[in-house]
Coordinates of C-alpha atoms in Angstrom, one line a residue:
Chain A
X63 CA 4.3 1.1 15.8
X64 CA 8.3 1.4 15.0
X65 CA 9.7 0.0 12.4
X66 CA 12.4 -2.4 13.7
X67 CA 15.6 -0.9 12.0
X68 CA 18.9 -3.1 11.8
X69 CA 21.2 -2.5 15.0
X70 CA 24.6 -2.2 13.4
X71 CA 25.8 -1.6 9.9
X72 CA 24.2 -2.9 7.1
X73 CA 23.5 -2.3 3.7
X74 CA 20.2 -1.9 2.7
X75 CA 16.8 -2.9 4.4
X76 CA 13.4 -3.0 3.2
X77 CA 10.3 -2.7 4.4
X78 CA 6.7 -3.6 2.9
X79 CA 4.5 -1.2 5.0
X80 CA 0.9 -1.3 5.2
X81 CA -0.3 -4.2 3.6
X82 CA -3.8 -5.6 3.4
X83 CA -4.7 -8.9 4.4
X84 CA -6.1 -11.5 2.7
X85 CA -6.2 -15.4 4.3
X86 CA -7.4 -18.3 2.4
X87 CA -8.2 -21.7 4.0
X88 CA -9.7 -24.6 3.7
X89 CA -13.3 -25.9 5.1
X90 CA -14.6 -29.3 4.3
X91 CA -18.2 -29.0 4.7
X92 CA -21.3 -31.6 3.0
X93 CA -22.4 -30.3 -0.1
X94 CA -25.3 -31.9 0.2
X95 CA -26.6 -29.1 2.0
X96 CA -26.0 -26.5 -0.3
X97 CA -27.0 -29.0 -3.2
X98 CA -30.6 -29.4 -1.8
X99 CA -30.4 -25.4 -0.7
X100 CA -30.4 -24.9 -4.6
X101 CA -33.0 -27.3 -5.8
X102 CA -35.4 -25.8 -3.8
X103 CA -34.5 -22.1 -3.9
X104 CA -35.7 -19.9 -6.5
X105 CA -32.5 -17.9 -7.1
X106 CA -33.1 -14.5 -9.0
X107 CA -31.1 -13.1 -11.3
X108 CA -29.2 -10.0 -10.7
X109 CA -29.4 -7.3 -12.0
X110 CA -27.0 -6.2 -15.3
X111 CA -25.3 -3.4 -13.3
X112 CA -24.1 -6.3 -10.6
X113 CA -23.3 -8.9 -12.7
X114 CA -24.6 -12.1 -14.5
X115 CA -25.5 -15.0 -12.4
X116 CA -28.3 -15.6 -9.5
X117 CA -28.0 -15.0 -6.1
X118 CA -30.3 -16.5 -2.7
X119 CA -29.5 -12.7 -1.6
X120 CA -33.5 -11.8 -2.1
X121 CA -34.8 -14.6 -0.5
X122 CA -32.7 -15.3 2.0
X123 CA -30.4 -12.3 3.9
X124 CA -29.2 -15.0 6.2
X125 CA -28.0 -18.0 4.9
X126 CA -25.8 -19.5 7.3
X127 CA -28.4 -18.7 10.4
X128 CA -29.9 -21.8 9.0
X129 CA -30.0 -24.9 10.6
X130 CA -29.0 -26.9 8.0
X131 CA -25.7 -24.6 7.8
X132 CA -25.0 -24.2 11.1
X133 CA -21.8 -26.5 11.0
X134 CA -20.6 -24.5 7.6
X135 CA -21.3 -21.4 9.5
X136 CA -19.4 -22.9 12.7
X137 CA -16.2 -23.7 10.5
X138 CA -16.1 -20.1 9.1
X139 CA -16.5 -18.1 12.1
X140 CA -13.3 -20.0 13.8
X141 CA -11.5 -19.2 10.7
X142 CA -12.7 -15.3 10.9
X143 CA -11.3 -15.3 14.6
X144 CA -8.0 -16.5 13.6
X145 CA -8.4 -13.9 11.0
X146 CA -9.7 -11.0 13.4
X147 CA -6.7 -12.1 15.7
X148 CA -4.1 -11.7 12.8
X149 CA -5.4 -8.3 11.7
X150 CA -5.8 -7.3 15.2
X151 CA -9.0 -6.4 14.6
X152 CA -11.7 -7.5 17.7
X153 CA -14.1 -10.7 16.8
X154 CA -17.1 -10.5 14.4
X155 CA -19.9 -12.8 13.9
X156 CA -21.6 -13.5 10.7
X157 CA -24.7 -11.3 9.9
X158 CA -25.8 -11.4 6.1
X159 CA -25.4 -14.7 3.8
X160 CA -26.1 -15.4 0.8
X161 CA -25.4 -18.0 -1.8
X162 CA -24.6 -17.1 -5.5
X163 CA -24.5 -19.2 -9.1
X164 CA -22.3 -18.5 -11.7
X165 CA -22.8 -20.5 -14.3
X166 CA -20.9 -20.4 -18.4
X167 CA -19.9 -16.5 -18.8
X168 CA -21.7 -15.5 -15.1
X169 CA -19.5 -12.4 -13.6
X170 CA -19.9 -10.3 -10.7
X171 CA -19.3 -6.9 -11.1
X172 CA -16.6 -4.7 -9.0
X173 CA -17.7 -4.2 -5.5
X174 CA -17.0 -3.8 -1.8
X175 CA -19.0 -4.6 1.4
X176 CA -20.4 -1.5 3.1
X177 CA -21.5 -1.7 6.8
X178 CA -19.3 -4.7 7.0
X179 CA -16.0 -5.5 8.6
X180 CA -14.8 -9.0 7.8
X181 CA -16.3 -10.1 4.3
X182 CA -16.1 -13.7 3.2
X183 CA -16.3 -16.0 -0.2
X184 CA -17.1 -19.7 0.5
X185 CA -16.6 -21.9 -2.4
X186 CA -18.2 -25.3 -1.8
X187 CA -18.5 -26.4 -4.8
X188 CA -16.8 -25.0 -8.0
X189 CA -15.8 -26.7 -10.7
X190 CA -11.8 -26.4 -11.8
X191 CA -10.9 -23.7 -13.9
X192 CA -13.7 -21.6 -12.6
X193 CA -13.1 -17.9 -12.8
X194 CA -10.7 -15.9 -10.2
X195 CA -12.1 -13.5 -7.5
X196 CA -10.1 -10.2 -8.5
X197 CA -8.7 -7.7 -5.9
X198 CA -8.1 -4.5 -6.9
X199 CA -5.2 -2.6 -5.0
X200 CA -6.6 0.2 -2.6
X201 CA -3.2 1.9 -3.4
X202 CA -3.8 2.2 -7.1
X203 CA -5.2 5.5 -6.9
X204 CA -2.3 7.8 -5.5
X205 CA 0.0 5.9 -7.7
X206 CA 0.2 8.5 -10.6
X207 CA 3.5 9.2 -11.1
X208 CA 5.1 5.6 -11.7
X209 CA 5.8 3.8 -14.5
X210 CA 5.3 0.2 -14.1
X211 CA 7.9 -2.1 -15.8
X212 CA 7.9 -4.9 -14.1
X213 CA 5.1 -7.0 -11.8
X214 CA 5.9 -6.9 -8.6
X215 CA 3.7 -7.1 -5.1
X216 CA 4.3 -3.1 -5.4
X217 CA 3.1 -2.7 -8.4
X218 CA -0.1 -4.8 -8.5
X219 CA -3.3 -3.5 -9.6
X220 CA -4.9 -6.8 -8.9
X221 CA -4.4 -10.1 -7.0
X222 CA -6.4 -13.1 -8.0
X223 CA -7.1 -15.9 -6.4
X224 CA -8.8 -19.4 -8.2
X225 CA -11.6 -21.0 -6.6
X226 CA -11.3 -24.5 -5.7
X227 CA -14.0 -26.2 -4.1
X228 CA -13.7 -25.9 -0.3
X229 CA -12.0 -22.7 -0.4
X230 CA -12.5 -20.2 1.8
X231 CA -11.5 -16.0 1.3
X232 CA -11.5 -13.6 4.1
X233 CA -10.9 -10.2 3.5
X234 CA -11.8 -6.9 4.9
X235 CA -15.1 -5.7 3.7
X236 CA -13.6 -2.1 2.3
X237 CA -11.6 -4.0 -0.2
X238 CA -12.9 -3.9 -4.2
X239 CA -13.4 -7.1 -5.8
X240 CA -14.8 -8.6 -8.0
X241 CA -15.1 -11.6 -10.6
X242 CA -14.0 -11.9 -14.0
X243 CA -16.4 -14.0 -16.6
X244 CA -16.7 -17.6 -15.3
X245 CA -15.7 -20.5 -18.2
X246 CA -17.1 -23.6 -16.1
X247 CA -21.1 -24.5 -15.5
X248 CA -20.9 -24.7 -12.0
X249 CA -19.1 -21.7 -9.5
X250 CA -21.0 -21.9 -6.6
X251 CA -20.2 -18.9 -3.8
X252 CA -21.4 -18.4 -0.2
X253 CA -20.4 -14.9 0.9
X254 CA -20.9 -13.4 3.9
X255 CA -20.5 -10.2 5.6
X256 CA -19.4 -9.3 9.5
X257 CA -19.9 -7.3 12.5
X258 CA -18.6 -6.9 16.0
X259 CA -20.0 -8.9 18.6
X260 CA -21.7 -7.7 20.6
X261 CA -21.6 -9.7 24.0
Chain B
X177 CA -8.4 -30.9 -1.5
X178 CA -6.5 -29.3 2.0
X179 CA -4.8 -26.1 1.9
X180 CA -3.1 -24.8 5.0
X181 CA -4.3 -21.6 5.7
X182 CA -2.2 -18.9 4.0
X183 CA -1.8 -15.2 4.6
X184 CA -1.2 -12.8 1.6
X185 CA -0.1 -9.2 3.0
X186 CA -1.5 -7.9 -0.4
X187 CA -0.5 -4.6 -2.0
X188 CA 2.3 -3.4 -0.1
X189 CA 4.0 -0.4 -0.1
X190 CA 7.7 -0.3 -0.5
X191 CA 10.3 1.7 2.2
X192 CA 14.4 1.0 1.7
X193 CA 16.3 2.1 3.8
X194 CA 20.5 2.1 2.9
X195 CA 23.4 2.3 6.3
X196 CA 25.5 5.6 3.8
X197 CA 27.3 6.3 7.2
X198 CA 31.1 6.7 6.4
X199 CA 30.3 8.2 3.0
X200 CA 33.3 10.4 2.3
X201 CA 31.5 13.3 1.9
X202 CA 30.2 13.0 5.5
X203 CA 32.4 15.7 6.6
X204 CA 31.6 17.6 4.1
X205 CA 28.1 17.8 4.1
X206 CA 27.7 18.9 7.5
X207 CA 29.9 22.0 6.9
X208 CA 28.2 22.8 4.3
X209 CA 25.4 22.9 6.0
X210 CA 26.4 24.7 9.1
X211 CA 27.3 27.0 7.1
X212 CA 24.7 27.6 4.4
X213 CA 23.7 31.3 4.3
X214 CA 20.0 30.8 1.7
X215 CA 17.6 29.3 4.6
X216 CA 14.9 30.6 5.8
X217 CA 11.4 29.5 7.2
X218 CA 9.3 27.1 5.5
X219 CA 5.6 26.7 6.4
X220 CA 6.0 23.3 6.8
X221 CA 8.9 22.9 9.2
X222 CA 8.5 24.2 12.4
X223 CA 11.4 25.3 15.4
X224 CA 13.6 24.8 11.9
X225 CA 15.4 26.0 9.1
X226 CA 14.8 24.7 5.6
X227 CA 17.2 25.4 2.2
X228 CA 13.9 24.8 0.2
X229 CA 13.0 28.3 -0.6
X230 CA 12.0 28.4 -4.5
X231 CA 11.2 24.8 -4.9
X232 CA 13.7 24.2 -7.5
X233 CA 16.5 23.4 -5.1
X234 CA 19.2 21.4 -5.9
X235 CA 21.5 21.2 -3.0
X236 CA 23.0 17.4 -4.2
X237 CA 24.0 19.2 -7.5
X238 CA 26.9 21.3 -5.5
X239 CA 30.3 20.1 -7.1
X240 CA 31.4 19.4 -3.5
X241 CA 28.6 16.1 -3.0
X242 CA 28.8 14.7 -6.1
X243 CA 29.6 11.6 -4.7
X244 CA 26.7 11.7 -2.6
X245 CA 24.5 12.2 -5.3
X246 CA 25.7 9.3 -7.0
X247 CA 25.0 7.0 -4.4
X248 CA 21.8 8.2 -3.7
X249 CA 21.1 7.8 -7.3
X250 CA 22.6 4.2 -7.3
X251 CA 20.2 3.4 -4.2
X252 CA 17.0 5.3 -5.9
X253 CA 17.8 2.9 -8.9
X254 CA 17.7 -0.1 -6.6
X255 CA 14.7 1.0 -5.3
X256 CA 13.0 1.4 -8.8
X257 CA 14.3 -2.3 -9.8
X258 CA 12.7 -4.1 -6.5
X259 CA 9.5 -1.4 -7.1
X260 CA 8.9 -2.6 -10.9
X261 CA 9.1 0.6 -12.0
X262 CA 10.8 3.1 -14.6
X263 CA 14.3 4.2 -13.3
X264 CA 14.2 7.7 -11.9
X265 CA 16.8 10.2 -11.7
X266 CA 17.4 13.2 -8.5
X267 CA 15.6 16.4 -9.5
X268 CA 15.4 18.8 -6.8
X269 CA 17.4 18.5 -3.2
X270 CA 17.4 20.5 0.0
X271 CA 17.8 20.2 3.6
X272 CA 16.0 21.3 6.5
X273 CA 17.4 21.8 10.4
X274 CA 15.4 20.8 13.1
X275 CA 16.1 21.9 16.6
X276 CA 14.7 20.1 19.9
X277 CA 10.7 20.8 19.3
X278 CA 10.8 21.5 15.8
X279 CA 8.9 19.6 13.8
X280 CA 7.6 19.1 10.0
X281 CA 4.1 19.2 9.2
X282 CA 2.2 16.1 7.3
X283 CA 3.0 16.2 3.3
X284 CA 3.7 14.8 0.3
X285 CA 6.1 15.4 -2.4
X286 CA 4.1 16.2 -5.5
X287 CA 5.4 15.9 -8.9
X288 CA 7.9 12.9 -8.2
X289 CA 8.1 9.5 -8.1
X290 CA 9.9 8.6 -5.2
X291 CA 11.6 10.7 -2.3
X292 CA 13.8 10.1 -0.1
X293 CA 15.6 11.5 3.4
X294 CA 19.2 11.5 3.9
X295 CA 20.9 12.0 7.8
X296 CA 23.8 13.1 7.9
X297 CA 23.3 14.9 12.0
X298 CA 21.1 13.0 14.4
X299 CA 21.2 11.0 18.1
X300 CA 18.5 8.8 20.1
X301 CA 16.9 11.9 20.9
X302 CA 16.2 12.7 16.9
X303 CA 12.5 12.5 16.0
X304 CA 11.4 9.9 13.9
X305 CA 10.4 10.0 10.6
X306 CA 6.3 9.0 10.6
X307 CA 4.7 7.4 7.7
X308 CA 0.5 7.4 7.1
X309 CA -0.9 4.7 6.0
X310 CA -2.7 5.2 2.9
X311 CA -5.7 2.7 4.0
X312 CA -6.7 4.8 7.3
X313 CA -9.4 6.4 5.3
X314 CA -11.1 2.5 4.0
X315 CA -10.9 1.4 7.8
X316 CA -13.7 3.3 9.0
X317 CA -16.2 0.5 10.8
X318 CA -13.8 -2.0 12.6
X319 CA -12.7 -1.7 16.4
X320 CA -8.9 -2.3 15.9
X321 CA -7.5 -4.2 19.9
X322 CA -4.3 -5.1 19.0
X323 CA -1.9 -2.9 16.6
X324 CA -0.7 -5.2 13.5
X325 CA 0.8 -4.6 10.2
X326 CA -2.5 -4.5 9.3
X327 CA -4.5 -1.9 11.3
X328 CA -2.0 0.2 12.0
X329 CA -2.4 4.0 11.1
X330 CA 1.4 5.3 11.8
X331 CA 4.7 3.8 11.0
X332 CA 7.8 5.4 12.8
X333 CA 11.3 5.2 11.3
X334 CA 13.8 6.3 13.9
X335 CA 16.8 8.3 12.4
X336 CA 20.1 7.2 12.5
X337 CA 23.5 8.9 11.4
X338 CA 24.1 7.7 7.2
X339 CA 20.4 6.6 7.4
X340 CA 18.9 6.8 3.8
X341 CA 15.2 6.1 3.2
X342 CA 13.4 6.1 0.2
X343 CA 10.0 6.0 -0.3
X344 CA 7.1 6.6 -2.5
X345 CA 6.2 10.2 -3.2
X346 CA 3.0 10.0 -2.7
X347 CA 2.7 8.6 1.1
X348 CA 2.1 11.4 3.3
X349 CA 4.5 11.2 6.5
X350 CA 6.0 13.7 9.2
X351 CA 8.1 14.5 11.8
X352 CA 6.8 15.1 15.5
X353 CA 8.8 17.4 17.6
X354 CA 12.3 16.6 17.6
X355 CA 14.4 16.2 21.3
X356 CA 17.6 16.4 19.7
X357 CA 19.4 19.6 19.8
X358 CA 19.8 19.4 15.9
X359 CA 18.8 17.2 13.4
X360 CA 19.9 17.5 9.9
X361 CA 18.2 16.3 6.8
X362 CA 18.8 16.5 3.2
X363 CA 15.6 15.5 1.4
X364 CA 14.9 15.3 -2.3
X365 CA 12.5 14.5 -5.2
X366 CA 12.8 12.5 -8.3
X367 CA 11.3 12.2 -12.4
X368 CA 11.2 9.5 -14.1
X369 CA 14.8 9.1 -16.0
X370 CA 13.1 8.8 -19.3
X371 CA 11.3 11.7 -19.1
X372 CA 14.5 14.2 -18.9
X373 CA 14.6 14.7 -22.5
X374 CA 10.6 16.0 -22.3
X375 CA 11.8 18.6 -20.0
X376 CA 15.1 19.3 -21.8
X377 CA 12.9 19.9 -25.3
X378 CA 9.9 22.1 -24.0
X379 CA 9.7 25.4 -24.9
X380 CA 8.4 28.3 -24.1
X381 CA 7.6 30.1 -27.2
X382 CA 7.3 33.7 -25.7
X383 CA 10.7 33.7 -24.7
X384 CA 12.6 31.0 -26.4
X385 CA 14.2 31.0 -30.0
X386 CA 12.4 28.4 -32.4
X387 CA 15.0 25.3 -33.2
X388 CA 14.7 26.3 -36.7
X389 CA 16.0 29.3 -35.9
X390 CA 18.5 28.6 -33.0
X391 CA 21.3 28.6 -35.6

């Protein structure tokens, strides 16, 4: 790819190169789905090294393959085609789902998806104020001889982005996230991870 | 609540790129490079000649380009101040020649902040300076079927005459084989301005006086 330089004179010209894509959108889905999903599942609790909150993941490794999702899961995958599309990347399909509960001071520790292409936080219910998902800059590491001064989208270490209830994140799966301490009773999180279809 | 969908290209890496052409030392700095006599052969640059011998070259610094060097400085602190970070000042400068099929191996500048390339000789036929993307290692499992901003490995920056680009020390680019007859470069590294006086107050014990004793 060539970078389209200015035909004529000109001053200066920049170019932000190589950036990662994250998309947000919205889905409006029932709740009631995912309400009655958590009455009758028996979330465990993760583990300290993952976080603190409980997750479906044990039970259930396919959430959204569920009937009773199957418009939620619908919704998502025409949003990760418009996001496949954008990124130029060729369509995935949903494979592993699982719903997670953060409750008063539940976290998820940093992470990334591996085996994945296209990961995915749903957010169908969350109450406001509920904490961030964090991204962590994949260009922090060769960054050793600059000073920040100043916060700029070159400088980032992190991007967050607040939950709101019908929210939906795409990302690609190689990226580190995580979430910081949650200070509401109810974060509720369907995440999801992706591969290439394969017909 | 309905939120249109939004795209965040997130984490970015910065290029600017400055039209110098018509500099007054224009002239100048071509003679001085056709006639340099300290080239030689670097084990980067290939079908070329480099001034970049000792690594502490500091070709800008010649009384003759001073002007140059001050706009390059003056675009280096633009850079910084769109960036966010510390001001940095031109530490070491050189130029290489490339003639039709040289080319310059992959690299990086180590030990500066940001680098940059100065043409002062090129044409259509010059070849382009190549920048790696620094996620190519993380995108191991997708099939990529259309190139985009986002997927895409390479980014080519064709040469023109009075092009400046500065970029980030630390992103690894090249140059393929040129088709131009000659292409001139000048190239050069950076420190971070505030680190100067560091340098200017180390000592080497073993061979420098102590400042008590320097009077």
């Amino acid at each position: 790819m060539k970078a389209s330089l200015i035909d004529g004179p000109f001053r200066k010209a920049d170019y932000r190169i190589f950036p990662t894509l994250v998309q947000v959108h919205n889905i409006d889905c029932d709740t009631r789905v995912v309400n009655a999903f958590l009455d009758d599942c028996d979330m465990e609790t993760w583990p300290d090294d993952i976080g603190k909150g409980s997750t479906s993941s044990r039970q259930i490794e396919n959430l959204l393959h569920i009937n009773e999702f199957a418009e939620m899961k619908t919704a998502i995958e025409e949003r990760l085609t418009e996001y496949c599309d954008d990124a130029g990347f060729e369509p995935v399909e949903i494979g592993k789902s699982w719903i997670n509960h953060q409750a008063q001071e539940g976290y998820v520790a940093s992470h990334r998806h591996e085996l994945s292409i296209v990961s995915g936080a749903y957010y169908p219910i969350v109450e406001n104020g509920s904490a961030p998902i964090v991204f962590e800059s994949p260009i922090r590491t060769p960054r050793m001889a600059e000073i920040h001064n100043k916060a700029t989208d070159f400088t980032a270490n992190n991007m967050e982005f607040e939950p709101k209830s019908g929210m939906l994140i795409l990302f690609p799966s190689w990226l580190y996230h995580y979430s910081l301490p949650n200070k509401t009773a109810k974060r509720i999180t369907i995440s999801f991870n992706t591969y290439h279809k394969t017909s | 609540m309905h939120y249109q969908p939004r795209h965040y290209p997130a984490f970015p890496t910065l290029i600017s790129s400055f039209d110098l052409s018509g500099h007054p030392t224009e002239k100048t700095v071509m003679e001085m490079i056709d006639t340099w006599e300290r080239t030689g052969d670097h084990a980067l640059v290939h079908e070329g000649q480099s001034s970049y011998i000792t690594g502490d070259e500091m070709f800008l610094n010649d009384i003759r380009l001073i002007d140059l060097w001050k706009t390059i400085q003056e675009c280096c602190d633009i850079y910084c101040q769109e960036c966010g970070i510390d001001y940095t000042l031109l530490s070491t400068s050189w130029f290489n020649t490339l003639y039709k099929g040289g080319s310059v191996n992959a690299h990086r500048h180590e030990r500066s902040v940001i680098s940059g390339a100065y043409y002062p000789k090129c044409d259509d036929e010059s070849a382009p300076l190549i920048f790696e993307s620094p996620l190519q290692p993380y995108q191991m499992n997708m099939n990529n079927i259309n190139q985009t901003q986002y997927n895409q490995y390479f980014l080519d920056f064709n040469p023109a005459p009075g092009l400046l680009v500065l970029f980030p020390s630390w992103l690894r680019h090249s140059v393929p084989p040129n088709g131009a007859d000659k292409r001139y470069t000048i190239s050069f590294n950076t420190i971070r301005r505030a680190d100067r006086d560091h340098f200017q107050t180390i000592r080497d014990y073993r061979t420098d006086p102590h400042e008590s004793k320097s009077d």
